């Protein structure tokens, strides 16, 4: 159901003040949806170069980022970032990272 909603959406907005991981950004990117996220906590790291990261209190920056996303300027970035995001956030990637951490600790 969530993927159906992402398919119908034009852009994902994550204006959080705090995120432990930024799962909403990761999900949007994996769905190939343009994403605008705040510059707080883990969101810039999760977004990387694949989403627009804007200062939380900068209304003009949010309006500009939404304008870019809605005009289609972010379509190429969203399309190319989808595969990269799926590779970064997939269960197999997470499992490999956990295995590597255990092996390096042992």
Short mmCIF file of N, CA and C in Angstrom, two decimals:
data_model
loop_
_atom_site.label_atom_id
_atom_site.label_comp_id
_atom_site.label_asym_id
_atom_site.label_seq_id
_atom_site.Cartn_x
_atom_site.Cartn_y
_atom_site.Cartn_z
N UNK A 1 0.82 -1.20 0.00
CA UNK A 1 0.00 0.00 0.00
C UNK A 1 0.87 1.26 0.00
N UNK A 2 1.96 1.23 0.76
CA UNK A 2 2.84 2.39 0.82
C UNK A 2 3.45 2.68 -0.54
N UNK A 3 3.87 1.65 -1.26
CA UNK A 3 4.44 1.86 -2.58
C UNK A 3 3.43 2.45 -3.55
N UNK A 4 2.16 2.08 -3.41
CA UNK A 4 1.10 2.66 -4.23
C UNK A 4 0.96 4.15 -3.95
N UNK A 5 1.04 4.52 -2.68
CA UNK A 5 0.96 5.94 -2.32
C UNK A 5 2.15 6.72 -2.87
N UNK A 6 3.34 6.14 -2.76
CA UNK A 6 4.52 6.79 -3.31
C UNK A 6 4.39 6.96 -4.82
N UNK A 7 3.81 5.97 -5.50
CA UNK A 7 3.64 6.04 -6.95
C UNK A 7 2.70 7.17 -7.35
N UNK A 8 1.78 7.53 -6.48
CA UNK A 8 0.82 8.59 -6.77
C UNK A 8 1.32 9.96 -6.34
N UNK A 9 2.36 10.00 -5.53
CA UNK A 9 2.86 11.27 -4.99
C UNK A 9 3.78 11.97 -5.98
N UNK A 10 3.85 13.29 -5.87
CA UNK A 10 4.76 14.08 -6.71
C UNK A 10 6.09 14.31 -6.02
N UNK A 11 6.06 14.39 -4.70
CA UNK A 11 7.28 14.66 -3.93
C UNK A 11 7.04 14.21 -2.49
N UNK A 12 8.10 13.78 -1.83
CA UNK A 12 8.01 13.45 -0.40
C UNK A 12 8.66 14.58 0.38
N UNK A 13 8.01 14.99 1.46
CA UNK A 13 8.54 16.04 2.32
C UNK A 13 8.83 15.45 3.69
N UNK A 14 10.03 15.69 4.19
CA UNK A 14 10.42 15.19 5.51
C UNK A 14 10.99 16.38 6.30
N UNK A 15 10.09 17.19 6.89
CA UNK A 15 10.53 18.39 7.61
C UNK A 15 10.79 18.13 9.09
N UNK A 16 11.35 17.01 9.40
CA UNK A 16 11.55 16.60 10.79
C UNK A 16 12.61 17.43 11.49
N UNK A 17 12.42 17.58 12.79
CA UNK A 17 13.45 18.22 13.62
C UNK A 17 14.41 17.18 14.16
N UNK A 18 13.98 15.92 14.24
CA UNK A 18 14.85 14.85 14.70
C UNK A 18 14.41 13.53 14.07
N UNK A 19 15.37 12.78 13.62
CA UNK A 19 15.15 11.43 13.09
C UNK A 19 16.34 10.60 13.54
N UNK A 20 16.07 9.44 14.10
CA UNK A 20 17.16 8.56 14.48
C UNK A 20 17.87 8.00 13.26
N UNK A 21 17.11 7.72 12.20
CA UNK A 21 17.72 7.19 10.98
C UNK A 21 17.26 7.95 9.74
N UNK A 22 16.03 8.32 9.64
CA UNK A 22 15.54 8.98 8.44
C UNK A 22 14.90 7.99 7.48
N UNK A 23 14.15 7.06 8.05
CA UNK A 23 13.53 5.99 7.27
C UNK A 23 12.61 6.53 6.18
N UNK A 24 11.90 7.63 6.46
CA UNK A 24 10.99 8.18 5.45
C UNK A 24 11.74 8.64 4.21
N UNK A 25 12.91 9.22 4.40
CA UNK A 25 13.74 9.63 3.26
C UNK A 25 14.20 8.41 2.49
N UNK A 26 14.70 7.41 3.19
CA UNK A 26 15.17 6.18 2.53
C UNK A 26 14.04 5.53 1.74
N UNK A 27 12.86 5.46 2.32
CA UNK A 27 11.72 4.85 1.61
C UNK A 27 11.37 5.63 0.35
N UNK A 28 11.31 6.94 0.45
CA UNK A 28 10.97 7.76 -0.71
C UNK A 28 12.01 7.58 -1.81
N UNK A 29 13.28 7.60 -1.45
CA UNK A 29 14.34 7.44 -2.44
C UNK A 29 14.28 6.06 -3.08
N UNK A 30 14.01 5.03 -2.29
CA UNK A 30 13.91 3.67 -2.84
C UNK A 30 12.72 3.53 -3.77
N UNK A 31 11.70 4.35 -3.55
CA UNK A 31 10.53 4.33 -4.43
C UNK A 31 10.73 5.19 -5.68
N UNK A 32 11.87 5.90 -5.75
CA UNK A 32 12.14 6.74 -6.91
C UNK A 32 11.41 8.05 -6.87
N UNK A 33 11.02 8.48 -5.68
CA UNK A 33 10.26 9.72 -5.51
C UNK A 33 11.18 10.87 -5.15
N UNK A 34 11.06 12.01 -5.82
CA UNK A 34 11.84 13.18 -5.39
C UNK A 34 11.52 13.48 -3.93
N UNK A 35 12.54 13.87 -3.19
CA UNK A 35 12.40 14.05 -1.75
C UNK A 35 13.04 15.36 -1.32
N UNK A 36 12.36 16.05 -0.40
CA UNK A 36 12.90 17.26 0.22
C UNK A 36 12.94 16.99 1.71
N UNK A 37 14.12 17.13 2.32
CA UNK A 37 14.29 16.82 3.73
C UNK A 37 14.95 17.98 4.46
N UNK A 38 14.69 18.05 5.75
CA UNK A 38 15.33 19.10 6.55
C UNK A 38 16.79 18.75 6.79
N UNK A 39 17.52 19.75 7.22
CA UNK A 39 18.95 19.60 7.45
C UNK A 39 19.26 19.16 8.87
N UNK A 40 18.35 18.46 9.50
CA UNK A 40 18.50 18.07 10.90
C UNK A 40 18.85 16.61 11.05
N UNK A 41 19.54 16.32 12.15
CA UNK A 41 19.86 14.96 12.61
C UNK A 41 20.46 14.13 11.48
N UNK A 42 19.92 12.95 11.25
CA UNK A 42 20.49 12.00 10.29
C UNK A 42 20.03 12.24 8.86
N UNK A 43 19.10 13.14 8.65
CA UNK A 43 18.50 13.29 7.33
C UNK A 43 19.50 13.65 6.22
N UNK A 44 20.42 14.59 6.44
CA UNK A 44 21.38 14.87 5.36
C UNK A 44 22.23 13.66 4.99
N UNK A 45 22.61 12.86 5.97
CA UNK A 45 23.42 11.68 5.69
C UNK A 45 22.63 10.64 4.90
N UNK A 46 21.38 10.42 5.29
CA UNK A 46 20.55 9.45 4.58
C UNK A 46 20.24 9.95 3.17
N UNK A 47 19.94 11.23 3.04
CA UNK A 47 19.61 11.81 1.74
C UNK A 47 20.80 11.81 0.79
N UNK A 48 21.98 12.08 1.33
CA UNK A 48 23.16 12.18 0.48
C UNK A 48 22.92 13.19 -0.63
N UNK A 49 23.36 12.87 -1.81
CA UNK A 49 23.16 13.75 -2.97
C UNK A 49 21.88 13.42 -3.71
N UNK A 50 21.09 12.50 -3.16
CA UNK A 50 19.90 12.02 -3.87
C UNK A 50 18.61 12.75 -3.53
N UNK A 51 18.65 13.66 -2.58
CA UNK A 51 17.46 14.42 -2.21
C UNK A 51 17.85 15.85 -1.91
N UNK A 52 16.89 16.74 -1.98
CA UNK A 52 17.14 18.13 -1.61
C UNK A 52 17.12 18.23 -0.10
N UNK A 53 18.18 18.80 0.47
CA UNK A 53 18.26 19.01 1.92
C UNK A 53 18.26 20.51 2.14
N UNK A 54 17.28 20.98 2.91
CA UNK A 54 17.13 22.42 3.12
C UNK A 54 17.04 22.75 4.61
N UNK A 55 17.44 23.95 4.98
CA UNK A 55 17.34 24.34 6.39
C UNK A 55 15.88 24.29 6.86
N UNK A 56 15.69 23.74 8.02
CA UNK A 56 14.34 23.52 8.54
C UNK A 56 13.50 24.80 8.58
N UNK A 57 14.05 25.90 9.02
CA UNK A 57 13.26 27.13 9.18
C UNK A 57 13.28 28.06 7.99
N UNK A 58 13.88 27.65 6.89
CA UNK A 58 14.00 28.51 5.71
C UNK A 58 12.85 28.25 4.74
N UNK A 59 11.76 28.97 4.93
CA UNK A 59 10.57 28.76 4.11
C UNK A 59 10.85 28.95 2.62
N UNK A 60 11.66 29.95 2.27
CA UNK A 60 11.96 30.19 0.86
C UNK A 60 12.70 29.00 0.24
N UNK A 61 13.61 28.40 1.01
CA UNK A 61 14.35 27.23 0.50
C UNK A 61 13.41 26.05 0.28
N UNK A 62 12.45 25.86 1.18
CA UNK A 62 11.47 24.78 1.02
C UNK A 62 10.61 25.02 -0.21
N UNK A 63 10.16 26.25 -0.40
CA UNK A 63 9.34 26.57 -1.57
C UNK A 63 10.14 26.31 -2.85
N UNK A 64 11.40 26.74 -2.87
CA UNK A 64 12.24 26.53 -4.05
C UNK A 64 12.47 25.04 -4.31
N UNK A 65 12.73 24.27 -3.24
CA UNK A 65 12.96 22.83 -3.41
C UNK A 65 11.71 22.12 -3.93
N UNK A 66 10.54 22.50 -3.39
CA UNK A 66 9.29 21.92 -3.89
C UNK A 66 9.06 22.33 -5.34
N UNK A 67 9.36 23.58 -5.66
CA UNK A 67 9.21 24.05 -7.04
C UNK A 67 10.06 23.24 -8.00
N UNK A 68 11.31 22.97 -7.61
CA UNK A 68 12.20 22.16 -8.45
C UNK A 68 11.65 20.75 -8.62
N UNK A 69 11.19 20.16 -7.52
CA UNK A 69 10.66 18.80 -7.58
C UNK A 69 9.41 18.73 -8.45
N UNK A 70 8.52 19.68 -8.28
CA UNK A 70 7.25 19.66 -9.00
C UNK A 70 7.40 20.05 -10.47
N UNK A 71 8.46 20.76 -10.81
CA UNK A 71 8.67 21.15 -12.21
C UNK A 71 9.34 20.04 -13.02
N UNK A 72 9.75 18.99 -12.33
CA UNK A 72 10.38 17.88 -13.03
C UNK A 72 11.90 17.96 -13.02
N UNK A 73 12.47 19.02 -12.44
CA UNK A 73 13.92 19.17 -12.40
C UNK A 73 14.59 18.02 -11.64
N UNK A 74 13.88 17.42 -10.71
CA UNK A 74 14.46 16.35 -9.89
C UNK A 74 14.19 14.96 -10.46
N UNK A 75 13.44 14.87 -11.56
CA UNK A 75 13.08 13.56 -12.10
C UNK A 75 14.30 12.72 -12.46
N UNK A 76 15.27 13.33 -13.12
CA UNK A 76 16.46 12.58 -13.53
C UNK A 76 17.23 12.11 -12.31
N UNK A 77 17.37 12.98 -11.31
CA UNK A 77 18.08 12.59 -10.10
C UNK A 77 17.33 11.49 -9.37
N UNK A 78 15.99 11.58 -9.29
CA UNK A 78 15.20 10.56 -8.62
C UNK A 78 15.32 9.22 -9.33
N UNK A 79 15.31 9.24 -10.65
CA UNK A 79 15.40 7.99 -11.41
C UNK A 79 16.76 7.32 -11.21
N UNK A 80 17.83 8.09 -11.24
CA UNK A 80 19.16 7.50 -11.07
C UNK A 80 19.45 7.14 -9.62
N UNK A 81 18.83 7.87 -8.70
CA UNK A 81 19.10 7.59 -7.29
C UNK A 81 18.34 6.38 -6.77
N UNK A 82 17.28 5.98 -7.47
CA UNK A 82 16.48 4.85 -6.99
C UNK A 82 17.32 3.59 -6.85
N UNK A 83 18.03 3.23 -7.89
CA UNK A 83 18.85 2.01 -7.85
C UNK A 83 19.94 2.13 -6.78
N UNK A 84 20.55 3.30 -6.71
CA UNK A 84 21.59 3.52 -5.70
C UNK A 84 21.00 3.41 -4.29
N UNK A 85 19.83 3.95 -4.09
CA UNK A 85 19.18 3.91 -2.77
C UNK A 85 18.74 2.50 -2.41
N UNK A 86 18.20 1.78 -3.36
CA UNK A 86 17.81 0.39 -3.10
C UNK A 86 19.04 -0.41 -2.68
N UNK A 87 20.16 -0.19 -3.36
CA UNK A 87 21.39 -0.90 -3.01
C UNK A 87 21.87 -0.51 -1.61
N UNK A 88 21.74 0.77 -1.24
CA UNK A 88 22.19 1.24 0.08
C UNK A 88 21.31 0.73 1.21
N UNK A 89 19.99 0.67 0.98
CA UNK A 89 19.06 0.43 2.08
C UNK A 89 18.35 -0.91 2.02
N UNK A 90 18.74 -1.80 1.12
CA UNK A 90 18.07 -3.10 1.02
C UNK A 90 18.42 -3.97 2.21
N UNK A 91 17.60 -5.00 2.43
CA UNK A 91 17.87 -5.94 3.52
C UNK A 91 19.19 -6.65 3.30
N UNK A 92 19.50 -6.97 2.05
CA UNK A 92 20.76 -7.67 1.80
C UNK A 92 21.96 -6.77 2.10
N UNK A 93 21.85 -5.48 1.80
CA UNK A 93 22.93 -4.55 2.13
C UNK A 93 23.07 -4.41 3.64
N UNK A 94 21.94 -4.32 4.35
CA UNK A 94 21.98 -4.22 5.81
C UNK A 94 22.58 -5.48 6.43
N UNK A 95 22.19 -6.64 5.92
CA UNK A 95 22.72 -7.90 6.44
C UNK A 95 24.23 -7.99 6.21
N UNK A 96 24.67 -7.58 5.03
CA UNK A 96 26.10 -7.61 4.73
C UNK A 96 26.87 -6.67 5.66
N UNK A 97 26.31 -5.51 5.96
CA UNK A 97 26.97 -4.57 6.87
C UNK A 97 27.06 -5.13 8.29
N UNK A 98 26.00 -5.79 8.74
CA UNK A 98 26.01 -6.40 10.08
C UNK A 98 27.04 -7.52 10.14
N UNK A 99 27.07 -8.37 9.13
CA UNK A 99 28.04 -9.46 9.09
C UNK A 99 29.46 -8.90 9.11
N UNK A 100 29.70 -7.87 8.32
CA UNK A 100 31.04 -7.26 8.26
C UNK A 100 31.42 -6.67 9.62
N UNK A 101 30.47 -6.05 10.30
CA UNK A 101 30.75 -5.49 11.63
C UNK A 101 31.10 -6.58 12.63
N UNK A 102 30.36 -7.68 12.61
CA UNK A 102 30.66 -8.79 13.51
C UNK A 102 32.03 -9.41 13.19
N UNK A 103 32.31 -9.55 11.89
CA UNK A 103 33.58 -10.15 11.50
C UNK A 103 34.76 -9.25 11.89
N UNK A 104 34.59 -7.95 11.79
CA UNK A 104 35.69 -7.05 12.16
C UNK A 104 35.87 -6.97 13.68
N UNK A 105 34.81 -7.24 14.42
CA UNK A 105 34.89 -7.21 15.88
C UNK A 105 35.49 -8.50 16.43
N UNK A 106 35.40 -9.56 15.67
CA UNK A 106 35.82 -10.87 16.14
C UNK A 106 37.24 -11.10 15.90
#
